[in-house]
XYZ file of C-alpha atoms in Angstrom:
201
model
C 43.165 7.909 12.115
C 46.855 7.048 12.149
C 48.467 3.826 11.014
C 48.129 1.159 13.704
C 49.739 -1.857 12.031
C 52.762 -2.411 9.785
C 52.251 -5.290 7.340
C 55.694 -6.446 6.258
C 56.584 -8.607 3.268
C 59.090 -11.424 3.749
C 61.142 -12.135 0.613
C 63.073 -9.060 -0.443
C 62.221 -7.243 2.799
C 62.626 -9.260 6.017
C 64.620 -11.912 4.148
C 67.353 -10.338 2.038
C 70.477 -12.002 0.681
C 73.422 -9.837 1.698
C 75.240 -10.437 -1.591
C 72.112 -10.143 -3.737
C 72.341 -13.716 -5.007
C 69.463 -16.157 -5.347
C 69.013 -18.970 -2.825
C 69.770 -21.546 -5.538
C 72.950 -19.888 -6.838
C 75.195 -22.668 -5.474
C 72.654 -25.483 -5.635
C 74.222 -27.310 -8.555
C 77.627 -27.338 -6.839
C 76.161 -28.218 -3.442
C 73.464 -30.719 -4.395
C 74.061 -31.671 -8.014
C 70.767 -30.145 -9.158
C 70.485 -27.479 -11.842
C 68.247 -24.507 -10.951
C 66.948 -24.553 -14.529
C 65.895 -28.184 -14.191
C 64.152 -27.477 -10.897
C 62.350 -24.526 -12.414
C 61.180 -26.590 -15.388
C 60.124 -29.732 -13.534
C 58.810 -28.232 -10.317
C 58.318 -24.494 -9.952
C 56.739 -23.728 -13.331
C 54.133 -26.524 -13.389
C 53.433 -26.919 -9.664
C 54.282 -23.966 -7.469
C 51.139 -21.938 -8.122
C 48.998 -24.776 -6.722
C 51.347 -25.201 -3.768
C 51.556 -21.530 -2.839
C 47.771 -21.195 -2.984
C 47.308 -24.157 -0.670
C 45.824 -26.486 -3.291
C 48.700 -28.986 -3.104
C 51.373 -29.959 -0.613
C 54.991 -29.056 -1.311
C 56.387 -32.547 -0.803
C 53.622 -34.274 -2.775
C 54.672 -32.320 -5.867
C 58.403 -31.974 -5.193
C 59.156 -35.669 -4.590
C 58.057 -36.920 -8.041
C 59.773 -33.983 -9.737
C 63.039 -34.868 -8.022
C 62.599 -38.528 -8.936
C 62.742 -37.367 -12.550
C 65.548 -34.803 -12.442
C 67.592 -35.615 -9.321
C 66.814 -39.106 -7.948
C 69.695 -38.799 -5.487
C 67.797 -36.094 -3.589
C 64.760 -36.379 -1.322
C 62.195 -33.629 -1.074
C 63.081 -33.215 2.619
C 66.761 -32.681 1.784
C 66.052 -30.129 -0.911
C 63.488 -28.265 1.177
C 65.919 -28.064 4.099
C 68.601 -26.649 1.780
C 66.160 -24.201 0.191
C 64.829 -22.910 3.504
C 68.331 -22.523 4.941
C 69.704 -20.714 1.904
C 66.587 -18.555 1.694
C 66.638 -17.556 5.345
C 68.968 -14.556 5.634
C 67.152 -12.160 7.952
C 67.708 -8.410 7.740
C 68.407 -7.772 11.407
C 68.813 -4.019 10.923
C 65.266 -3.789 9.599
C 63.960 -6.161 12.272
C 65.495 -3.977 14.983
C 64.001 -0.855 13.395
C 60.596 -2.554 13.279
C 60.943 -3.563 16.926
C 61.325 0.089 17.871
C 57.949 0.866 16.293
C 56.415 -2.127 18.032
C 57.717 -0.788 21.345
C 55.822 2.431 20.626
C 52.564 0.504 20.260
C 52.311 -0.368 16.565
C 51.428 -3.963 15.712
C 53.760 -5.822 13.380
C 52.375 -8.494 11.035
C 53.816 -10.378 8.069
C 51.966 -10.355 4.733
C 53.621 -12.761 2.347
C 53.295 -15.210 -0.528
C 54.334 -18.525 1.056
C 53.368 -22.189 1.073
C 52.692 -23.956 4.357
C 56.073 -25.612 5.013
C 58.236 -22.543 4.496
C 55.728 -20.398 6.358
C 56.157 -22.652 9.398
C 59.932 -22.535 9.010
C 59.956 -18.745 8.895
C 57.536 -18.401 11.766
C 58.928 -21.015 14.128
C 62.462 -22.031 13.152
C 63.650 -18.519 12.281
C 61.793 -17.043 15.240
C 59.663 -14.488 13.452
C 56.826 -15.450 15.798
C 58.715 -13.572 18.529
C 58.929 -10.392 16.467
C 55.490 -10.270 14.830
C 51.918 -10.642 16.038
C 50.767 -12.766 13.088
C 51.650 -14.036 9.627
C 49.175 -13.696 6.755
C 50.241 -15.891 3.868
C 48.952 -17.133 0.530
C 48.533 -20.860 1.180
C 46.557 -20.150 4.344
C 44.274 -17.676 2.559
C 43.912 -19.412 -0.817
C 44.855 -16.161 -2.558
C 47.926 -13.962 -2.744
C 49.162 -10.458 -3.239
C 48.424 -8.494 -5.363
C 44.846 -9.865 -5.431
C 42.427 -7.541 -3.655
C 40.925 -10.594 -1.935
C 44.161 -11.053 0.005
C 44.064 -7.538 1.405
C 40.387 -7.829 2.318
C 40.989 -11.092 4.171
C 43.807 -9.472 6.143
C 41.411 -6.688 7.146
C 38.770 -9.208 8.204
C 41.176 -11.299 10.257
C 42.869 -8.385 11.993
C 39.939 -6.039 12.422
C 41.984 -3.103 11.168
C 40.447 -0.643 8.745
C 42.328 -0.136 5.451
C 43.646 3.291 6.454
C 45.114 1.804 9.642
C 47.350 -0.572 7.673
C 50.704 0.127 6.039
C 52.322 -2.414 3.708
C 56.098 -2.545 3.344
C 56.828 -4.525 0.171
C 59.530 -4.779 -2.484
C 57.001 -5.329 -5.315
C 55.517 -2.259 -6.980
C 52.472 -4.316 -8.053
C 51.778 -5.219 -4.443
C 52.271 -1.650 -3.270
C 49.882 -0.331 -5.910
C 47.320 -3.048 -5.105
C 47.453 -2.214 -1.395
C 46.933 1.480 -2.112
C 43.993 0.632 -4.381
C 42.452 -1.145 -1.382
C 42.852 1.965 0.754
C 46.005 0.922 2.578
C 49.126 2.994 3.022
C 52.103 1.336 1.328
C 55.773 1.943 0.611
C 58.066 0.294 -1.903
C 60.999 -1.210 -0.005
C 64.419 -1.103 -1.641
C 66.586 -1.603 1.427
C 68.553 1.525 0.571
C 67.156 3.584 3.472
C 66.581 2.928 7.126
C 62.941 2.351 7.951
C 62.351 5.739 9.579
C 63.827 7.517 6.561
C 61.776 5.431 4.111
C 58.580 6.221 6.021
C 59.456 9.922 6.229
C 60.230 10.032 2.506
C 56.751 8.620 1.875
C 55.175 11.258 4.097
C 54.393 8.759 6.828
């Protein structure tokens, strides 16, 4: 049976910085907060719990900022982060829409926490372009864990061979294939049709 659903990653695929820079590249100049300090005080000790839905973003971010950047609120930093990390690849989205028009379902499969997931889905309008978003904090597990792929199958009703993952992480691509999915490694160098054809799909 042919592929019936494209499962598309967000960061590095749907969201791609046109100049290749990180979202926090100008953060120190813009907000007076060093990316290294944020990594040390927040991302390294807390983000795993947040992205797996075991803790809320603001509950962990606010005390970290009180230590390293007391002039910033967690709301202010999150708004900056989500805006800077929200550059949509409209060429890819238009290519995906063409497949949707032919009858394929489009879903997102991504490692996100709840607040950014809502921002992507509602504020950036991805809910108009995709049928559903499957994300780590909602599932309590993340790619490349096999449990994530199995939960996607259960929630969608698609069999593994009906699903195709488009992801920029080789680990995730290999994990999807190990679960019986089709998968391609996305580099952004080819148009979607060419990338699928190159993969024999």
